Short mmCIF file of C-alpha atoms in Angstrom, two decimals:
data_model
loop_
_atom_site.label_atom_id
_atom_site.label_comp_id
_atom_site.label_asym_id
_atom_site.label_seq_id
_atom_site.Cartn_x
_atom_site.Cartn_y
_atom_site.Cartn_z
CA UNK A 252 124.71 96.04 119.85
CA UNK A 253 127.45 94.68 118.21
CA UNK A 254 127.37 91.35 115.56
CA UNK A 255 129.57 88.59 117.31
CA UNK A 256 133.22 88.74 116.83
CA UNK A 257 132.57 91.54 113.74
CA UNK A 258 132.84 94.68 115.57
CA UNK A 259 130.40 96.13 113.42
CA UNK A 260 126.94 97.47 114.89
CA UNK A 261 124.12 94.82 113.87
CA UNK A 262 121.72 97.07 112.32
CA UNK A 263 124.64 98.45 110.03
CA UNK A 264 125.29 94.83 109.32
CA UNK A 265 122.08 94.61 107.90
CA UNK A 266 122.04 97.70 105.72
CA UNK A 267 125.47 96.86 104.16
CA UNK A 268 125.73 96.08 100.38
CA UNK A 269 127.95 93.17 99.20
CA UNK A 270 130.33 95.78 98.00
CA UNK A 271 130.62 97.41 101.76
CA UNK A 272 130.64 93.82 102.96
CA UNK A 273 133.54 92.80 100.65
CA UNK A 274 135.55 95.84 101.82
CA UNK A 275 135.02 95.48 105.10
CA UNK A 276 136.07 91.86 105.25
CA UNK A 277 139.46 92.64 103.00
CA UNK A 278 140.26 95.40 105.50
CA UNK A 279 139.69 93.12 108.50
CA UNK A 280 140.90 89.70 107.54
CA UNK A 281 143.89 90.64 105.33
CA UNK A 282 145.24 91.50 108.76
CA UNK A 283 144.63 87.93 110.33
CA UNK A 284 145.76 85.81 107.54
CA UNK A 285 147.14 82.60 108.83
CA UNK A 286 149.23 79.65 106.82
CA UNK A 287 147.10 78.15 104.28
CA UNK A 288 146.37 74.65 104.42
CA UNK A 289 145.08 72.51 101.53
CA UNK A 290 142.14 71.61 103.86
CA UNK A 291 141.19 72.81 107.47
CA UNK A 292 137.98 74.19 107.71
CA UNK A 293 135.34 74.54 110.74
CA UNK A 294 131.68 76.00 110.33
CA UNK A 295 131.57 79.54 109.22
CA UNK A 296 135.13 80.67 107.89
CA UNK A 297 134.39 84.06 106.48
CA UNK A 298 132.54 86.41 109.02
CA UNK A 299 133.44 85.26 112.53
CA UNK A 300 129.76 85.44 112.97
CA UNK A 301 126.74 83.07 112.91
CA UNK A 302 127.62 79.80 111.12
CA UNK A 303 124.49 79.50 109.53
CA UNK A 304 122.23 76.55 109.00
CA UNK A 305 123.66 73.29 108.04
CA UNK A 306 121.64 71.37 105.71
CA UNK A 307 120.10 68.37 107.31
CA UNK A 308 121.04 64.95 105.81
CA UNK A 309 124.24 66.71 104.93
CA UNK A 310 127.69 65.46 105.31
CA UNK A 311 130.04 67.89 107.39
CA UNK A 312 132.68 69.59 105.51
CA UNK A 313 134.89 69.18 108.47
CA UNK A 314 135.87 65.43 107.93
CA UNK A 315 136.58 66.30 104.30
CA UNK A 316 138.76 68.99 105.29
CA UNK A 317 140.37 67.34 107.96
CA UNK A 318 141.69 64.65 105.81
CA UNK A 319 142.79 66.89 103.11
CA UNK A 320 145.06 68.95 105.94
CA UNK A 321 146.55 65.93 107.17
CA UNK A 322 147.65 64.74 103.70
CA UNK A 323 148.87 68.14 102.67
CA UNK A 324 152.36 67.76 104.13
CA UNK A 325 152.84 64.30 102.87
CA UNK A 326 151.86 65.48 99.24
CA UNK A 327 153.40 68.70 98.80
CA UNK A 328 156.41 67.24 97.46
CA UNK A 329 154.51 65.15 94.71
CA UNK A 330 152.08 68.07 93.33
CA UNK A 331 152.98 67.10 90.10
CA UNK A 332 152.21 63.09 90.60
CA UNK A 333 149.41 60.91 90.16
CA UNK A 334 148.79 61.24 94.09
CA UNK A 335 146.97 64.53 93.31
CA UNK A 336 143.74 63.42 91.88
CA UNK A 337 141.01 65.59 90.00
CA UNK A 338 137.35 65.35 91.31
CA UNK A 339 134.32 67.34 91.10
CA UNK A 340 134.21 67.32 86.92
CA UNK A 341 131.26 69.61 85.40
CA UNK A 342 130.36 70.55 82.07
CA UNK A 343 128.80 73.51 80.87
CA UNK A 344 128.22 74.92 77.35
CA UNK A 345 130.03 77.97 75.90
CA UNK A 346 127.73 80.16 74.07
CA UNK A 347 127.36 77.91 71.00
CA UNK A 348 126.38 74.49 72.37
CA UNK A 349 126.60 72.90 68.92
CA UNK A 350 130.55 73.70 68.90
CA UNK A 351 131.50 74.82 72.47
CA UNK A 352 132.23 72.70 75.57
CA UNK A 353 133.70 73.98 78.97
CA UNK A 354 135.09 71.39 81.58
CA UNK A 355 135.78 72.09 84.84
CA UNK A 356 137.24 70.08 87.98
CA UNK A 357 138.84 70.49 90.98
CA UNK A 358 142.36 69.34 92.67
CA UNK A 359 143.23 69.43 96.49
CA UNK A 360 146.59 71.06 95.51
CA UNK A 361 148.12 73.60 93.02
CA UNK A 362 149.11 71.32 89.85
CA UNK A 363 151.52 72.47 87.03
CA UNK A 364 150.47 72.45 83.30
CA UNK A 365 146.98 71.03 83.63
CA UNK A 366 144.88 69.82 80.61
CA UNK A 367 142.15 67.71 79.03
CA UNK A 368 142.49 65.24 76.39
CA UNK A 369 139.31 64.67 73.96
CA UNK A 370 138.80 61.99 71.32
CA UNK A 371 135.56 60.47 69.60
CA UNK A 372 136.92 56.99 71.10
CA UNK A 373 137.42 56.29 74.84
CA UNK A 374 140.73 54.27 73.74
CA UNK A 375 141.76 57.60 71.91
CA UNK A 376 141.90 60.67 72.95
CA UNK A 377 144.51 62.34 70.58
CA UNK A 378 143.66 66.03 70.83
CA UNK A 379 145.09 67.89 74.03
CA UNK A 380 143.76 71.16 75.25
CA UNK A 381 145.79 73.31 77.72
CA UNK A 382 143.51 74.04 80.88
CA UNK A 383 144.00 76.70 83.35
CA UNK A 384 143.78 76.56 87.38
CA UNK A 385 141.70 79.23 89.44
CA UNK A 386 142.73 79.46 93.21
CA UNK A 387 140.53 80.71 95.78
CA UNK A 388 141.88 81.56 99.01
CA UNK A 389 139.23 81.56 102.22
CA UNK A 390 141.04 83.34 104.85
CA UNK A 391 140.59 81.79 108.68
CA UNK A 392 139.94 84.19 111.76
CA UNK A 393 142.58 83.82 114.24
CA UNK A 394 141.94 81.48 117.08
CA UNK A 395 138.32 80.56 115.75
CA UNK A 396 138.80 79.32 111.98
CA UNK A 397 141.87 77.94 109.95
CA UNK A 398 142.37 79.09 106.19
CA UNK A 399 141.35 77.21 103.31
CA UNK A 400 142.84 77.45 99.38
CA UNK A 401 140.83 75.53 96.93
CA UNK A 402 141.95 74.99 93.01
CA UNK A 403 139.71 74.74 90.01
CA UNK A 404 140.96 73.27 86.70
CA UNK A 405 139.14 74.88 83.32
CA UNK A 406 139.26 73.96 79.89
CA UNK A 407 137.56 75.81 76.63
CA UNK A 408 136.84 73.69 74.06
CA UNK A 409 135.76 75.02 70.80
CA UNK A 410 135.73 73.98 67.28
CA UNK A 411 133.76 70.76 68.19
CA UNK A 412 131.18 69.11 65.81
CA UNK A 413 127.62 69.30 66.30
CA UNK A 414 125.91 66.22 67.41
CA UNK A 415 128.87 64.30 68.54
CA UNK A 416 129.82 62.25 71.50
CA UNK A 417 133.36 63.01 72.57
CA UNK A 418 135.32 61.40 75.36
CA UNK A 419 137.66 63.11 77.82
CA UNK A 420 139.95 62.86 80.57
CA UNK A 421 141.39 65.69 82.88
CA UNK A 422 145.05 65.81 84.34
CA UNK A 423 148.17 67.80 84.92
CA UNK A 424 151.79 66.81 84.50
CA UNK A 425 152.57 63.60 86.05
CA UNK A 426 148.92 62.31 85.80
CA UNK A 427 148.06 60.97 82.39
CA UNK A 428 144.32 60.23 82.17
CA UNK A 429 145.25 58.42 78.48
CA UNK A 430 147.40 55.71 80.30
CA UNK A 431 145.48 52.35 81.18
CA UNK A 432 145.89 52.89 84.87
CA UNK A 433 143.83 55.89 84.97
CA UNK A 434 140.47 54.91 82.60
CA UNK A 435 138.67 55.62 85.57
CA UNK A 436 139.17 59.33 85.08
CA UNK A 437 137.35 59.13 81.52
CA UNK A 438 133.98 60.82 80.74
CA UNK A 439 132.06 61.77 77.84
CA UNK A 440 129.70 64.50 76.56
CA UNK A 441 127.52 65.12 73.36
CA UNK A 442 127.19 68.22 71.83
CA UNK A 443 123.79 69.69 70.32
CA UNK A 444 123.18 68.51 67.04
CA UNK A 445 121.97 71.00 64.47
CA UNK A 446 118.76 70.39 64.29
CA UNK A 447 117.28 67.82 67.05
CA UNK A 448 113.92 66.82 66.49
CA UNK A 449 113.47 66.14 70.16
CA UNK A 450 115.30 66.62 73.50
CA UNK A 451 115.11 66.78 76.87
CA UNK A 452 116.51 69.36 79.92
CA UNK A 453 115.67 69.49 83.43
CA UNK A 454 115.77 72.20 85.87
CA UNK A 455 115.56 72.66 89.54
CA UNK A 456 116.85 75.11 92.36
CA UNK A 457 118.01 75.15 95.86
CA UNK A 458 120.10 71.99 95.85
CA UNK A 459 122.84 71.89 98.93
CA UNK A 460 124.24 68.71 99.96
CA UNK A 461 122.41 66.12 101.40
CA UNK A 462 120.78 62.48 100.71
CA UNK A 463 117.96 64.28 99.27
CA UNK A 464 119.99 66.38 96.70
CA UNK A 465 122.05 63.39 95.74
CA UNK A 466 118.73 60.92 95.19
CA UNK A 467 117.42 64.00 92.79
CA UNK A 468 120.34 63.79 90.60
CA UNK A 469 120.00 59.94 90.41
CA UNK A 470 116.48 60.23 89.19
CA UNK A 471 117.07 63.33 87.13
CA UNK A 472 119.99 61.26 85.45
CA UNK A 473 117.36 58.77 83.94
CA UNK A 474 115.74 61.28 82.14
CA UNK A 475 118.79 61.39 80.18
CA UNK A 476 118.85 65.41 79.43
CA UNK A 477 120.51 67.14 77.01
CA UNK A 478 121.52 69.92 79.86
CA UNK A 479 120.26 70.96 83.25
CA UNK A 480 119.15 74.34 84.62
CA UNK A 481 120.03 75.14 88.00
CA UNK A 482 118.20 78.38 89.36
CA UNK A 483 120.31 79.29 92.06
CA UNK A 484 121.21 78.57 95.36
CA UNK A 485 123.68 76.05 94.58
CA UNK A 486 125.60 74.20 97.54
CA UNK A 487 124.62 76.67 100.56
CA UNK A 488 128.59 77.36 101.57
CA UNK A 489 126.97 80.52 102.48
CA UNK A 490 124.12 78.99 104.91
CA UNK A 491 122.11 81.96 105.92
CA UNK A 492 121.44 83.78 102.54
CA UNK A 493 120.72 87.36 103.98
CA UNK A 494 122.87 89.18 101.99
CA UNK A 495 124.28 90.38 105.35
CA UNK A 496 127.37 90.56 107.26
CA UNK A 497 126.44 88.07 109.93
CA UNK A 498 125.63 85.03 107.14
CA UNK A 499 127.67 81.93 108.11
CA UNK A 500 130.05 80.79 105.26
CA UNK A 501 132.10 77.61 105.03
CA UNK A 502 133.55 77.04 101.63
CA UNK A 503 134.27 73.35 102.39
CA UNK A 504 130.52 72.55 101.51
CA UNK A 505 131.75 73.54 97.42
CA UNK A 506 134.38 70.12 97.44
CA UNK A 507 130.88 67.97 98.72
CA UNK A 508 128.82 69.78 96.33
CA UNK A 509 131.02 69.19 93.17
CA UNK A 510 131.69 65.54 94.19
CA UNK A 511 127.78 64.69 95.05
CA UNK A 512 126.92 66.35 91.39
CA UNK A 513 129.85 64.40 89.58
CA UNK A 514 127.79 61.88 88.82
CA UNK A 515 125.26 63.65 86.33
CA UNK A 516 127.46 66.89 85.75
CA UNK A 517 130.40 65.12 84.36
CA UNK A 518 128.22 64.07 81.42
CA UNK A 519 125.49 66.47 81.46
CA UNK A 520 126.29 70.67 80.98
CA UNK A 521 125.27 72.20 84.28
CA UNK A 522 124.17 75.57 83.59
CA UNK A 523 123.86 77.61 86.89
CA UNK A 524 122.72 80.98 87.88
CA UNK A 525 123.17 82.78 91.21
CA UNK A 526 120.78 82.80 94.08
CA UNK A 527 121.08 84.55 97.33
CA UNK A 528 122.93 82.02 98.94
CA UNK A 529 125.71 82.48 96.16
CA UNK A 530 126.70 85.66 97.12
CA UNK A 531 130.27 85.48 98.56
CA UNK A 532 131.30 88.78 99.89
CA UNK A 533 134.95 88.03 100.66
CA UNK A 534 135.75 87.15 96.97
CA UNK A 535 134.68 90.12 95.40
CA UNK A 536 132.74 93.45 95.68
CA UNK A 537 129.39 92.02 94.51
CA UNK A 538 130.20 88.24 95.92
CA UNK A 539 130.67 86.42 92.80
CA UNK A 540 134.10 85.49 92.84
CA UNK A 541 133.90 82.17 93.87
CA UNK A 542 131.12 81.59 91.41
CA UNK A 543 134.10 82.58 88.68
CA UNK A 544 136.81 80.11 90.35
CA UNK A 545 134.38 77.31 90.46
CA UNK A 546 132.47 77.59 86.94
CA UNK A 547 133.01 78.37 83.02
CA UNK A 548 129.95 79.70 81.85
CA UNK A 549 128.75 81.35 78.82
CA UNK A 550 130.34 84.87 78.53
CA UNK A 551 127.80 86.61 76.10
CA UNK A 552 125.94 88.17 79.22
CA UNK A 553 126.29 91.80 80.58
CA UNK A 554 129.89 91.45 82.06
CA UNK A 555 130.75 87.93 83.19
CA UNK A 556 133.29 89.12 85.30
CA UNK A 557 130.81 90.71 87.54
CA UNK A 558 127.60 88.99 86.64
CA UNK A 559 128.57 85.48 85.50
CA UNK A 560 124.98 84.29 86.04
CA UNK A 561 123.73 86.28 83.12
CA UNK A 562 124.11 84.93 79.64
CA UNK A 563 122.08 82.71 76.95
CA UNK A 564 122.57 79.82 74.67
CA UNK A 565 120.16 78.21 72.10
CA UNK A 566 119.70 74.42 72.09
CA UNK A 567 117.59 73.30 68.91
CA UNK A 568 114.53 75.16 68.99
CA UNK A 569 114.74 76.29 72.77
CA UNK A 570 116.57 79.57 73.73
CA UNK A 571 117.80 79.64 77.74
CA UNK A 572 118.37 82.93 79.02
CA UNK A 573 119.71 83.12 82.69
CA UNK A 574 119.14 86.14 84.68
CA UNK A 575 120.98 87.36 88.28
CA UNK A 576 117.73 88.17 90.43
CA UNK A 577 120.20 89.60 93.18
CA UNK A 578 120.51 92.42 90.93
CA UNK A 579 116.48 93.33 91.09
CA UNK A 580 115.42 91.74 94.62
CA UNK A 581 113.63 93.64 97.14
CA UNK A 582 113.49 91.02 99.61
CA UNK A 583 117.41 90.74 99.80
CA UNK A 584 118.89 93.86 98.52
CA UNK A 585 122.71 93.18 99.35
CA UNK A 586 123.56 93.75 95.22
CA UNK A 587 119.92 95.40 94.53
CA UNK A 588 121.36 97.50 91.28
CA UNK A 589 124.61 96.25 91.15
CA UNK A 590 124.79 96.41 87.25
CA UNK A 591 123.04 99.79 87.24
CA UNK A 592 120.46 98.67 85.05
CA UNK A 593 122.66 97.04 82.34
CA UNK A 594 121.26 93.72 82.87
CA UNK A 595 117.50 94.85 82.21
CA UNK A 596 118.75 96.82 79.00
CA UNK A 597 120.72 93.33 78.03
CA UNK A 598 117.61 91.39 78.52
CA UNK A 599 115.39 93.35 76.70
CA UNK A 600 117.67 93.19 73.48
CA UNK A 601 118.24 89.64 74.06
CA UNK A 602 114.98 88.96 73.83
CA UNK A 603 114.08 90.90 70.94
CA UNK A 604 116.81 89.15 68.97
CA UNK A 605 115.91 85.51 70.18
CA UNK A 606 112.22 86.41 68.97
CA UNK A 607 113.43 87.50 65.72
CA UNK A 608 115.66 84.51 65.17
CA UNK A 609 113.42 82.24 63.00
CA UNK A 610 115.09 78.98 64.40
CA UNK A 611 114.01 79.80 67.99
CA UNK A 612 110.31 78.41 68.71
CA UNK A 613 110.50 78.76 72.39
CA UNK A 614 112.59 81.27 74.87
CA UNK A 615 112.79 79.87 78.52
CA UNK A 616 114.15 82.14 81.35
CA UNK A 617 115.27 81.13 84.62
CA UNK A 618 116.65 82.53 87.49
CA UNK A 619 116.52 82.57 91.51
CA UNK A 620 113.67 84.76 92.97
CA UNK A 621 110.25 83.97 92.54
CA UNK A 622 108.15 86.13 90.47
CA UNK A 623 104.83 84.32 91.69
CA UNK A 624 104.93 82.10 94.53
CA UNK A 625 102.78 81.67 97.66
CA UNK A 626 105.26 79.74 99.69
CA UNK A 627 107.85 81.06 102.66
CA UNK A 628 109.45 84.10 100.48
CA UNK A 629 106.44 84.26 98.13
CA UNK A 630 107.00 87.06 95.32
CA UNK A 631 109.65 89.31 94.87
CA UNK A 632 108.33 92.87 93.64
CA UNK A 633 111.42 94.05 92.49
CA UNK A 634 111.47 90.86 89.63
CA UNK A 635 108.00 91.85 88.76
CA UNK A 636 108.76 95.43 88.34
CA UNK A 637 111.83 94.97 86.41
CA UNK A 638 111.56 92.09 84.14
CA UNK A 639 107.39 90.84 83.96
CA UNK A 640 107.04 94.07 81.33
CA UNK A 641 109.74 92.42 79.04
CA UNK A 642 108.66 88.77 79.23
CA UNK A 643 105.35 90.06 78.51
CA UNK A 644 106.45 92.54 75.46
CA UNK A 645 108.71 89.34 73.71
CA UNK A 646 105.91 86.60 74.71
CA UNK A 647 108.46 84.48 76.78
CA UNK A 648 107.09 80.91 76.61
CA UNK A 649 108.20 79.84 80.46
CA UNK A 650 109.62 81.31 83.21
CA UNK A 651 111.67 78.93 85.67
CA UNK A 652 112.47 80.06 89.63
CA UNK A 653 113.92 78.51 92.70
CA UNK A 654 114.23 80.25 96.10
CA UNK A 655 110.89 78.92 97.65
CA UNK A 656 111.61 74.99 98.49
CA UNK A 657 108.61 73.61 96.90
CA UNK A 658 107.29 72.65 93.49
CA UNK A 659 104.40 75.45 92.80
CA UNK A 660 103.17 76.30 89.16
CA UNK A 661 100.81 79.36 87.92
CA UNK A 662 98.21 79.32 85.65
CA UNK A 663 98.88 81.46 82.19
CA UNK A 664 99.64 85.11 83.87
CA UNK A 665 98.60 88.04 81.92
CA UNK A 666 99.10 91.75 83.11
CA UNK A 667 99.58 90.01 86.78
CA UNK A 668 96.29 88.15 86.58
CA UNK A 669 94.82 84.93 85.35
CA UNK A 670 94.97 85.06 81.63
CA UNK A 671 93.84 81.53 81.17
CA UNK A 672 93.40 78.62 83.74
CA UNK A 673 95.76 75.89 82.92
CA UNK A 674 94.73 72.80 84.43
CA UNK A 675 97.22 69.77 85.04
CA UNK A 676 97.43 68.09 81.65
CA UNK A 677 96.16 71.39 79.32
CA UNK A 678 97.90 73.17 76.82
CA UNK A 679 98.85 76.92 76.79
CA UNK A 680 99.85 79.37 73.80
CA UNK A 681 101.73 82.40 75.39
CA UNK A 682 100.71 84.45 72.46
CA UNK A 683 97.28 84.30 73.46
CA UNK A 684 97.03 83.37 77.08
CA UNK A 685 100.16 84.75 78.97
CA UNK A 686 103.28 83.15 80.79
CA UNK A 687 103.28 80.15 82.93
CA UNK A 688 105.94 80.49 86.14
CA UNK A 689 107.07 77.48 87.59
CA UNK A 690 108.59 77.56 90.92
CA UNK A 691 111.08 74.41 90.85
CA UNK A 692 112.99 74.70 94.45
CA UNK A 693 112.85 71.31 95.39
CA UNK A 694 116.27 70.35 94.46
CA UNK A 695 117.47 69.04 97.96
CA UNK A 696 117.62 71.46 100.54
CA UNK A 697 115.22 71.56 103.62
CA UNK A 698 111.42 71.84 102.46
CA UNK A 699 109.18 74.66 102.60
CA UNK A 700 105.38 74.98 102.87
CA UNK A 701 102.48 76.94 102.03
CA UNK A 702 100.44 79.22 103.80
CA UNK A 703 98.29 78.13 106.82
CA UNK A 704 95.13 76.15 105.57
CA UNK A 705 96.21 75.89 101.56
CA UNK A 706 96.46 72.63 100.64
CA UNK A 707 98.68 70.68 98.30
CA UNK A 708 97.16 69.98 94.64
CA UNK A 709 98.88 67.85 92.30
CA UNK A 710 98.48 65.33 89.71
CA UNK A 711 96.77 62.29 91.51
CA UNK A 712 95.79 64.60 94.41
CA UNK A 713 93.87 67.63 92.78
CA UNK A 714 92.09 69.76 95.21
CA UNK A 715 89.38 72.29 94.73
CA UNK A 716 90.76 75.90 92.96
CA UNK A 717 91.11 78.23 95.96
CA UNK A 718 92.18 81.83 96.47
CA UNK A 719 95.44 81.81 98.65
CA UNK A 720 96.21 84.97 100.92
CA UNK A 721 99.99 85.73 99.96
CA UNK A 722 102.37 88.61 99.51
CA UNK A 723 105.21 90.11 97.51
CA UNK A 724 108.03 92.36 98.48
CA UNK A 725 108.24 95.92 98.19
CA UNK A 726 111.34 98.32 97.78
CA UNK A 727 110.83 99.00 101.47
CA UNK A 728 111.68 95.82 102.29
CA UNK A 729 108.09 95.06 103.37
CA UNK A 730 105.61 92.47 102.46
CA UNK A 731 102.58 93.55 100.71
CA UNK A 732 99.55 91.66 101.35
CA UNK A 733 98.00 89.85 98.04
CA UNK A 734 94.79 87.44 97.30
CA UNK A 735 95.89 85.72 94.58
CA UNK A 736 93.80 83.01 92.15
CA UNK A 737 96.83 82.28 89.89
CA UNK A 738 98.29 79.13 92.09
CA UNK A 739 97.32 76.46 90.25
CA UNK A 740 99.76 73.37 91.26
CA UNK A 741 101.29 73.08 94.82
CA UNK A 742 103.35 70.23 96.06
CA UNK A 743 105.64 70.10 98.99
CA UNK A 744 108.23 67.50 98.19
CA UNK A 745 111.55 67.24 96.66
CA UNK A 746 111.12 67.48 92.69
CA UNK A 747 112.66 68.46 89.30
CA UNK A 748 111.40 69.88 85.89
CA UNK A 749 111.86 67.57 83.11
CA UNK A 750 110.90 69.38 79.66
CA UNK A 751 110.59 67.67 76.30
CA UNK A 752 111.37 69.96 73.37
CA UNK A 753 109.69 69.18 69.98
CA UNK A 754 110.20 70.84 66.59
CA UNK A 755 108.64 70.39 63.19
CA UNK A 756 105.57 71.79 62.23
CA UNK A 757 103.71 71.98 65.49
CA UNK A 758 106.69 72.42 67.61
CA UNK A 759 105.87 72.28 71.19
CA UNK A 760 107.33 72.18 74.97
CA UNK A 761 105.90 69.09 77.33
CA UNK A 762 106.60 70.37 80.81
CA UNK A 763 106.42 67.71 83.48
CA UNK A 764 107.22 67.83 87.31
CA UNK A 765 108.67 64.73 88.69
CA UNK A 766 109.06 63.63 92.58
CA UNK A 767 112.05 62.37 93.64
CA UNK A 768 110.06 58.91 93.39
CA UNK A 769 109.82 59.49 89.80
CA UNK A 770 106.28 59.91 90.32
CA UNK A 771 104.61 62.48 87.75
CA UNK A 772 103.19 65.59 89.92
CA UNK A 773 102.33 67.85 87.09
CA UNK A 774 102.15 68.38 83.43
CA UNK A 775 101.32 70.59 81.02
CA UNK A 776 102.09 71.63 77.00
CA UNK A 777 103.34 74.95 75.74
CA UNK A 778 102.42 75.78 71.95
CA UNK A 779 102.86 78.92 70.22
CA UNK A 780 99.71 79.97 68.00
CA UNK A 781 97.86 76.76 68.82
#
């Protein structure tokens, strides 16, 4: 049996790694390359197979792309003019949040000499930094789908002053953000202070493009976060996420995603990592060429060219470590082992270095696949086998995952079991109790549930403690049943984390989970040596 329009046996397609899918697509679709337009996209561009799941409540990319396509010929002769307006601005820290910021944005066409102007006053953007354009071509399938070209601007801002608010405008030849007519393009950001006494950061995964995702952004912005951690599965351009050749793919969702999040990401650094829905086989052997074109992230991880979602940065007394769980996942093995063990070795060395740094009180690790969860995907045995020993060895303070579209939080876990119960409102010490794992997958995508008969239990609706029948994925891609005692808080609703960090003589993390209404559904404290 062959997969529709793909010409490859279905059983073989399921066994193809991301690199094998990339080679297949390059070989097949390069023969079919059609005229490139600025828009023109219908569902499922890459594979010619299943178009995948379209998120409920999402705006269709077709309308956006049709509009862009219609304007292409009229705008082609004016690519250097103000008619080509940047959109989808998003920020990210460099390796040092005190002195480095990366500004990224999208333009509908190729432009000349892109740049960013910055200054410490909105009416005086005196410093000009040259930028680069990274383009992505997604091929069409003749008679089925049209092609799409996308263009992303990137500027690296270095040598900034700590604890300083900067204003910026992005542009290119013929489009001057410093001119009065274009003041609406001016954004702002604040670099990390040298030693902040208090700050807040937020986190979630599994966002997508929907009314719920946009609503979460509004509530999140009210927390005034210093930065945001995104635990992967960003926009769901790959709507299937199986890491298989039959996955549907529609890059037009990226345009919508960046426009949706601009309200937050233009002023709050959006620190992302990679989920299973973020593997896009056409662009590169490991599937991350699209991420490299759209994001500028710290380049201090394994290899920023092949593992862009692996990096670390320190803000105040909190070190954040981003990991690519596709590299260790037993559930979805398309990229299993793609770094050849280098990521795990880097993680060991990085955690050791952070623990030796006297300025770092807390280490927070975030990645996509769950180490401990009872919802739909449950727990990934590959994550547990590869990384949990290192988390314990270096006494990581908090682990944040996505993947399961719920909120679930464990007790403190030591050696795979409850090291200490952590009820809502309690305090825990990672040096004594173990590590709390949080699944924060309520970013906006369609929600999951919990095992049959298992009740939600969250602030204001606490249920009696109960054992939960769940499972973990094995290397054979089979679920292994387990009865767990560590599932402390469960909430089936859109939500996100808000974490307040305090320094001083008694540093602490106050971790809160907020529903989309703004109502708190969970909170606990992390104190070392308490």
